[in-house]
mmCIF file of C-alpha atoms in Angstrom:
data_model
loop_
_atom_site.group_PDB
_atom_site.id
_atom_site.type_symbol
_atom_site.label_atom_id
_atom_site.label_comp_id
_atom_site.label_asym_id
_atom_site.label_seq_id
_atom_site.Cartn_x
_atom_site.Cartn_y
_atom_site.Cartn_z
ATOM 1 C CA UNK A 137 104.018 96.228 122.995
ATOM 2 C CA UNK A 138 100.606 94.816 123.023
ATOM 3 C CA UNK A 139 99.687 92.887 119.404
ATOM 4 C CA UNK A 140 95.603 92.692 119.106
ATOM 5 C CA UNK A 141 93.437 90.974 116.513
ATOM 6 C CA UNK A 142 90.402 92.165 116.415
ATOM 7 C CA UNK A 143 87.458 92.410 114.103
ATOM 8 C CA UNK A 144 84.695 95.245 113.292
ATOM 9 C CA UNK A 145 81.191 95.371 112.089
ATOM 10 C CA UNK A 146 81.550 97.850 109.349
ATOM 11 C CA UNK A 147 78.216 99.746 107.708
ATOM 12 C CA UNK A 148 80.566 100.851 104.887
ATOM 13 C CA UNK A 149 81.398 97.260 103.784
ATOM 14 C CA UNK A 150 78.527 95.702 104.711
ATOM 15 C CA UNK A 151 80.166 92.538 106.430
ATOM 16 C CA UNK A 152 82.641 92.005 109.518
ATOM 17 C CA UNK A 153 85.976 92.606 108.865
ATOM 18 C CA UNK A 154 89.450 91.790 110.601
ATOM 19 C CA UNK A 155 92.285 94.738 111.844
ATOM 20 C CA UNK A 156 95.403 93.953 113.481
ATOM 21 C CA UNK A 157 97.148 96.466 115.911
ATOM 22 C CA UNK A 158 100.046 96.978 118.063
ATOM 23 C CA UNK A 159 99.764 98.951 120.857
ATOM 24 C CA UNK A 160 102.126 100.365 123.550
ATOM 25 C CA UNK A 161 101.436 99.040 126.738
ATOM 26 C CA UNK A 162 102.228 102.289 128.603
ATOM 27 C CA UNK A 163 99.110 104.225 129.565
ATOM 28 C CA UNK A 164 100.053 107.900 128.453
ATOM 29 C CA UNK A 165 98.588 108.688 125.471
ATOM 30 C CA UNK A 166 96.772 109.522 123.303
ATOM 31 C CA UNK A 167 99.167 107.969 121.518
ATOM 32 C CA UNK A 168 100.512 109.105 117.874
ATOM 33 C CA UNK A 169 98.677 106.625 114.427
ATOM 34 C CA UNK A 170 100.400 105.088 111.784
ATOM 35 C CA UNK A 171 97.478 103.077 109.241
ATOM 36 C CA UNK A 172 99.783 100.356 107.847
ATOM 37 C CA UNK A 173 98.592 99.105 104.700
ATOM 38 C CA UNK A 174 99.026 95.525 103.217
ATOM 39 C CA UNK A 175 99.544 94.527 99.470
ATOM 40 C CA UNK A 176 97.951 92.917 97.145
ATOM 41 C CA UNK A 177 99.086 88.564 98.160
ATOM 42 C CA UNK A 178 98.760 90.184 101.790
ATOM 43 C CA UNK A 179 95.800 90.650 104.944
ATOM 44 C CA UNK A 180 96.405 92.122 108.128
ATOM 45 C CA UNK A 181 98.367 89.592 109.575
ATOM 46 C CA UNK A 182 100.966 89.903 106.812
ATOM 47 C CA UNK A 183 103.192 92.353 108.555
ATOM 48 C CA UNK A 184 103.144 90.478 111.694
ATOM 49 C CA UNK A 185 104.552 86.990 110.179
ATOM 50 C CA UNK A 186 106.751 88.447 107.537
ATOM 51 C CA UNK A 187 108.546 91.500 109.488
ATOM 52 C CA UNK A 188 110.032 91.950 113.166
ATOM 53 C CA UNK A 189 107.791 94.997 112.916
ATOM 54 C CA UNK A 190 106.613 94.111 116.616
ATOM 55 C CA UNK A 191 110.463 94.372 117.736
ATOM 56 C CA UNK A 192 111.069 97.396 115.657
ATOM 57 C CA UNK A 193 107.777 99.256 117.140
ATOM 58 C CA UNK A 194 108.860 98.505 120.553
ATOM 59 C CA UNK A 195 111.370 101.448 120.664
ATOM 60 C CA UNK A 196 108.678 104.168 119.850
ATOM 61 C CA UNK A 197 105.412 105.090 121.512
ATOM 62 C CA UNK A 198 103.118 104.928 118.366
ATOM 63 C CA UNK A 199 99.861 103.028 118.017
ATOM 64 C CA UNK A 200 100.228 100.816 114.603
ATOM 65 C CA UNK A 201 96.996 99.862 112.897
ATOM 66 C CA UNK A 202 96.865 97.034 110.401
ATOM 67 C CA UNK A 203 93.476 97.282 108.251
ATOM 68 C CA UNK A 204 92.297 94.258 106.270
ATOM 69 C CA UNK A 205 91.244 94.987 102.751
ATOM 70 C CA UNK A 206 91.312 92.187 100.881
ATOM 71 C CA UNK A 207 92.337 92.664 97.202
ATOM 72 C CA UNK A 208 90.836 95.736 96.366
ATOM 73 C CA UNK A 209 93.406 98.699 95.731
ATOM 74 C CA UNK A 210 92.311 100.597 98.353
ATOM 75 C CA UNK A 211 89.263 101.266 96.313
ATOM 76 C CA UNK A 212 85.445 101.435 96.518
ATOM 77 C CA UNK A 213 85.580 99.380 93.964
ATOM 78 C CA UNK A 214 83.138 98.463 90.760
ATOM 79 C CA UNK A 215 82.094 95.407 91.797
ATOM 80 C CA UNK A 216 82.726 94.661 95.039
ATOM 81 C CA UNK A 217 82.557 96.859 98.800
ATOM 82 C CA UNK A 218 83.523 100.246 99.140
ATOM 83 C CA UNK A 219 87.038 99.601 100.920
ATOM 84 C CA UNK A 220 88.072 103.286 100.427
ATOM 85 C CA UNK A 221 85.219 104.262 102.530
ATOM 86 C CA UNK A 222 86.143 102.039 104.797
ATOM 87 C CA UNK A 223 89.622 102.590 105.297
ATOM 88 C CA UNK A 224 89.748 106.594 104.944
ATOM 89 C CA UNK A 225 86.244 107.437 106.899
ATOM 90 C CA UNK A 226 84.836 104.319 108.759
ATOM 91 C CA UNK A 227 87.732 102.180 110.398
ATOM 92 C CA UNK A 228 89.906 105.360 111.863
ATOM 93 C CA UNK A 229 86.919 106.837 113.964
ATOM 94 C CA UNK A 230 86.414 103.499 114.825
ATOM 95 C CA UNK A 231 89.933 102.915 116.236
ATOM 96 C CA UNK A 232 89.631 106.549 117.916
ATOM 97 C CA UNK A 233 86.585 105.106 119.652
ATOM 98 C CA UNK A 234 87.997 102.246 121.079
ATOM 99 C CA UNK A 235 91.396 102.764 121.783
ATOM 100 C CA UNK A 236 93.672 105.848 123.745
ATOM 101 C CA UNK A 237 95.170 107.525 120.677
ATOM 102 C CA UNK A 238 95.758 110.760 118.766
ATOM 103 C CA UNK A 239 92.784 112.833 116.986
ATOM 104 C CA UNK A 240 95.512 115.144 115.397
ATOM 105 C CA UNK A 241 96.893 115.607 111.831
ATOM 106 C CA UNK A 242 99.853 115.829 112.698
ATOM 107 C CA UNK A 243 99.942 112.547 114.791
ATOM 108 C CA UNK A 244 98.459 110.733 112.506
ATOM 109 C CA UNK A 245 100.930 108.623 109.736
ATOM 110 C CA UNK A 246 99.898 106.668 106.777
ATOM 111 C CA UNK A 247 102.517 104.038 104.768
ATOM 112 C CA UNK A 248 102.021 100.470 103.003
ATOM 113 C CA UNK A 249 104.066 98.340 100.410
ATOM 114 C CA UNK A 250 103.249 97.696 96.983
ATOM 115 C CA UNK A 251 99.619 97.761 96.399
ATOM 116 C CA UNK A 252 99.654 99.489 100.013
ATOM 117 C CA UNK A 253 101.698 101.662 99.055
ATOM 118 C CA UNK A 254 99.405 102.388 96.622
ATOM 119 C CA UNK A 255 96.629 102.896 98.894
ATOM 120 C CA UNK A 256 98.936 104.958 101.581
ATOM 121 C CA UNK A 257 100.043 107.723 98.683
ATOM 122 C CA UNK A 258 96.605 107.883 97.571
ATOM 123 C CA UNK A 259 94.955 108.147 101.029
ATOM 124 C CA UNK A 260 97.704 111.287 101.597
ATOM 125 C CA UNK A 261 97.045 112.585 97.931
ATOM 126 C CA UNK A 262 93.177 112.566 98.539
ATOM 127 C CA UNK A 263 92.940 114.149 101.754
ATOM 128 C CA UNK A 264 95.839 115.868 102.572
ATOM 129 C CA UNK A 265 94.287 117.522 105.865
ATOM 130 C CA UNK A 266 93.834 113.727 107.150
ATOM 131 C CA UNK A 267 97.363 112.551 107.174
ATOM 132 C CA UNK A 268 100.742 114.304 108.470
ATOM 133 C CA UNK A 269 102.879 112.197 106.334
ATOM 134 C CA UNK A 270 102.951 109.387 103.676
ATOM 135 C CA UNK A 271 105.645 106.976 103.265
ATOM 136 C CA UNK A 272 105.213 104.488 100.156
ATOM 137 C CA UNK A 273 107.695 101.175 100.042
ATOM 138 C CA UNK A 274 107.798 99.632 96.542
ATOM 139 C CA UNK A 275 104.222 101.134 95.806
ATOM 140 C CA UNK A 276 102.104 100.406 92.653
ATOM 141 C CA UNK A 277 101.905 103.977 91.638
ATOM 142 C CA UNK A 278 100.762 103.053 88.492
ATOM 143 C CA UNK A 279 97.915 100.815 88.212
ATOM 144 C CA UNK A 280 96.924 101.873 84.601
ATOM 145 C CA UNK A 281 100.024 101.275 83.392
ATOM 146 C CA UNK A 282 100.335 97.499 84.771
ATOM 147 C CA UNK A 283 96.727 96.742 83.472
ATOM 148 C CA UNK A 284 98.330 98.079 79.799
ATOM 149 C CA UNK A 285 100.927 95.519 80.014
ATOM 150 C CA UNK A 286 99.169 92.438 81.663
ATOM 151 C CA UNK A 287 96.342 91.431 79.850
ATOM 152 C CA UNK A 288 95.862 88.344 82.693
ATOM 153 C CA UNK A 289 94.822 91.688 85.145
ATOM 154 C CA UNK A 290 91.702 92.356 82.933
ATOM 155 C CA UNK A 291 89.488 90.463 84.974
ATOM 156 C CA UNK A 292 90.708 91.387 88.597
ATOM 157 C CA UNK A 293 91.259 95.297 87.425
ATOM 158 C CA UNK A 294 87.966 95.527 85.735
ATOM 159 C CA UNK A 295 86.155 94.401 88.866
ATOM 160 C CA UNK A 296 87.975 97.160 90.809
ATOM 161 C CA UNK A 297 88.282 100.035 88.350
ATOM 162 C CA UNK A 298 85.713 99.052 85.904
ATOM 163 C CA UNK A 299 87.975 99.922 82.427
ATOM 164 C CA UNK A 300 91.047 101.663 81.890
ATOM 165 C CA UNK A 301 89.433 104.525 80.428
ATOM 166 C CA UNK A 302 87.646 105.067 83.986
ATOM 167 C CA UNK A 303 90.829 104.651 86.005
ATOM 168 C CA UNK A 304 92.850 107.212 84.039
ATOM 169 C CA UNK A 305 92.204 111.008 85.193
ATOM 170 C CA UNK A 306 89.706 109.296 88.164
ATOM 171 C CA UNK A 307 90.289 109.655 91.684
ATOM 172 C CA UNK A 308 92.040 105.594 91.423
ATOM 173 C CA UNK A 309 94.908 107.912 89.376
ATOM 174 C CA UNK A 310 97.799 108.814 91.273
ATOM 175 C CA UNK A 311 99.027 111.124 88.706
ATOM 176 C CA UNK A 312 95.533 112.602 88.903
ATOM 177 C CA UNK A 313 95.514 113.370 92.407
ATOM 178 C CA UNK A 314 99.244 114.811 91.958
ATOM 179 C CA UNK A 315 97.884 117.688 90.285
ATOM 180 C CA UNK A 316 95.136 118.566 92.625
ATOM 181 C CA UNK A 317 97.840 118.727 95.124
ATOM 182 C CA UNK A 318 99.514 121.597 93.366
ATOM 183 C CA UNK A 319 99.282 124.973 95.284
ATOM 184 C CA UNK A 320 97.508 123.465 98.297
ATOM 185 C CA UNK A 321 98.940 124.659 101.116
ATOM 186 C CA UNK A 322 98.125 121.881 103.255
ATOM 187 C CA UNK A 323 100.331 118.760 102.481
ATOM 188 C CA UNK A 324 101.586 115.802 103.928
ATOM 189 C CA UNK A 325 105.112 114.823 104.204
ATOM 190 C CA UNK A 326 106.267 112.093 101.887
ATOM 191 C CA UNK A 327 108.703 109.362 101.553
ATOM 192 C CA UNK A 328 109.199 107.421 98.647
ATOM 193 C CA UNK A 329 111.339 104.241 99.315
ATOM 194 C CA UNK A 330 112.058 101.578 96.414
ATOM 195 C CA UNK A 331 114.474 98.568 95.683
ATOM 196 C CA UNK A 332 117.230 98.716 92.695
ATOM 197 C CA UNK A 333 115.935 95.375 91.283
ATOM 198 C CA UNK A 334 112.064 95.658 92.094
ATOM 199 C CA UNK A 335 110.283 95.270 89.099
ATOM 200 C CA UNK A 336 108.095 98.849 90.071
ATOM 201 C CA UNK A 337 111.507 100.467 90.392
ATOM 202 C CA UNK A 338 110.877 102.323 86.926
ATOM 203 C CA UNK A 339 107.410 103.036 87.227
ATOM 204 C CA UNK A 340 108.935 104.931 91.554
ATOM 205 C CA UNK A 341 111.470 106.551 89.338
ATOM 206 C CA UNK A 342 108.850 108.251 86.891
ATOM 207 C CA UNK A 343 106.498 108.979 89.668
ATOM 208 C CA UNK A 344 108.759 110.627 91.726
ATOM 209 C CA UNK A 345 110.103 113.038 89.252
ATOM 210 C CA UNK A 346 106.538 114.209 89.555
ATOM 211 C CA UNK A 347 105.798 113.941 92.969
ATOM 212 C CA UNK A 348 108.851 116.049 94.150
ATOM 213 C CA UNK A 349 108.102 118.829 91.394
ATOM 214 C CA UNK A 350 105.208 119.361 93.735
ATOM 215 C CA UNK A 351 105.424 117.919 96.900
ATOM 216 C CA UNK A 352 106.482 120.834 99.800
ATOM 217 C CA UNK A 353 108.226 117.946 101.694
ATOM 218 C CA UNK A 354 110.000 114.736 99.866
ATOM 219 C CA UNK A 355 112.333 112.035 100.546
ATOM 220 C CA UNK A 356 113.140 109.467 97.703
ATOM 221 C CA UNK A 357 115.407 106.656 98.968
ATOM 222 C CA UNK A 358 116.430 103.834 97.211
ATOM 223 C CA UNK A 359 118.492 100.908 97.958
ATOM 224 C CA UNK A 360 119.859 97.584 96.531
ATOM 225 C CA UNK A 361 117.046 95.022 96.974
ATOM 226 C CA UNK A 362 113.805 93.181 94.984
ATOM 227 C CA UNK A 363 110.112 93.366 95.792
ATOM 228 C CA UNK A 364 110.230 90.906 98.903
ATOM 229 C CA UNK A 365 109.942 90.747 102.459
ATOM 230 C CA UNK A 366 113.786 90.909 103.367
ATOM 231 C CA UNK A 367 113.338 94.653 101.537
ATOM 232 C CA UNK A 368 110.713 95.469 103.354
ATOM 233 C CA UNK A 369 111.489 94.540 106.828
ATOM 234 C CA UNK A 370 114.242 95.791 105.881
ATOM 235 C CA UNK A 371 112.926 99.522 104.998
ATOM 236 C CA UNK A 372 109.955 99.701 107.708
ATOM 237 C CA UNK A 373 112.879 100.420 110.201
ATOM 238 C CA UNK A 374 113.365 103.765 107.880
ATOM 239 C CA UNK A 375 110.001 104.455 107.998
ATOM 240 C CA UNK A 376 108.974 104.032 111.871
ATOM 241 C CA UNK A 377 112.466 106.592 112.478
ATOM 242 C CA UNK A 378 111.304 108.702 109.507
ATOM 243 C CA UNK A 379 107.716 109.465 111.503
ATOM 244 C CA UNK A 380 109.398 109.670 115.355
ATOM 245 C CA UNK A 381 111.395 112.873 113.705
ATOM 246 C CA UNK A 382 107.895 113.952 111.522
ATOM 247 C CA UNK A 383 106.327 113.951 115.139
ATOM 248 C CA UNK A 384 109.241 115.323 117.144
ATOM 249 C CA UNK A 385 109.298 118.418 114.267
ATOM 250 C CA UNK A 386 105.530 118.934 114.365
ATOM 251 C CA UNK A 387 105.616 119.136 118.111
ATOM 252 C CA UNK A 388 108.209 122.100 118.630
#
């Protein structure tokens, strides 16, 4: 595998921003995507120096793309660039330009942990005919919720989503987005994988009660652990063997 740092200028933020990537070093693609999303104490890099997600990528032929987006949520946000834009419209055309990979649906793979987790449920929840599947490790599905119950967020979240009141029912609102997934025909696959003593394990459990009632294809997983790196290097093995047999099912 071939591990790249690169940077782009991007229109939608305004400024040059870093991606990391790792990259098979065959040449037969186009190869299949997977948009790998960082959380919120995390950049690009964080999955290279906290995983062996290099040594676990080696044994599939999937291009893995590592978008920086600073602490955001995955948003466009109130104050501050329009990451969504960036990450959901901008930065994958730009990858498709530069590098020897997929233009399907169905090759293309979303997943992140915590606050990317976040960001990879939303991206699958919003456009549905962008992403083949969603896998969410530990995810913040409930942003609202954590504002309600840590006043010391008020200044970050306010910056991002403005005010609670404009976060709940908005596009930022997972449980939102749930229901204008409902009798779409059209949906990614999900999996939903969270630790026994992570402190979001309550707010995974309500979410997926929901997100099974509706989703066409679900896996919830969850397994003694906390909301750390050991978990989630841990887990990522899961999730690169989970998308070899999404792509191996879409292809026959």
């Amino acid at each position: 595998m071939s591990v790249i740092s690169g940077q782009i200028n991007s229109s939608e933020l305004g400024f040059t921003i870093s991606y990391k990537a790792i990259l098979p070093e065959e040449q037969t693609g186009p190869y299949p995507v997977l948009y790998l999303l960082h959380g919120s104490s995390d950049d690009d890099s964080s999955w290279l120096y906290n995983s062996s997600l290099v040594r676990y990528a080696a044994q599939y032929k999937i291009a893995i793309f590592m978008p920086q987006v600073h602490l955001s949520y995955y948003t466009d946000m109130h104050m501050g660039a329009n990451y969504w834009s960036f990450l959901t419209k901008e930065f994958p055309q730009k990858m498709k330009n530069v590098f020897n990979i997929s233009h399907k649906r169905e090759e293309t793979f979303v997943a992140g942990l915590s606050m990317g987790g976040y960001g990879a449920l939303k991206w699958g929840l919003s456009h549905p005919d962008q992403v083949a599947g969603v896998a969410a490790l530990s995810a913040a599905v409930d942003p609202y919720r954590i504002w309600q119950e840590d006043p010391d967020r008020d200044k970050l979240f306010t910056a991002i989503f403005e005010s609670k009141e404009s976060l709940k029912g908005s596009g930022n609102d997972l449980y939102a987005l749930l229901e204008q997934l409902k009798g779409k025909t059209v949906q990614p696959s999900f999996l939903q994988i969270c630790g026994m003593e992570d402190f979001l394990y309550a707010d995974n459990l309500k979410f997926k009660k929901h997100l099974q009632a509706i989703a066409s294809d679900y896996t919830y997983l969850e397994n003694p652990g906390d909301h750390d790196w050991a978990f989630w290097d841990q887990e990522i093995q899961v999730v690169l063997k989970w998308i070899q047999k999404n792509i191996h099912k879409k292809r026959s």
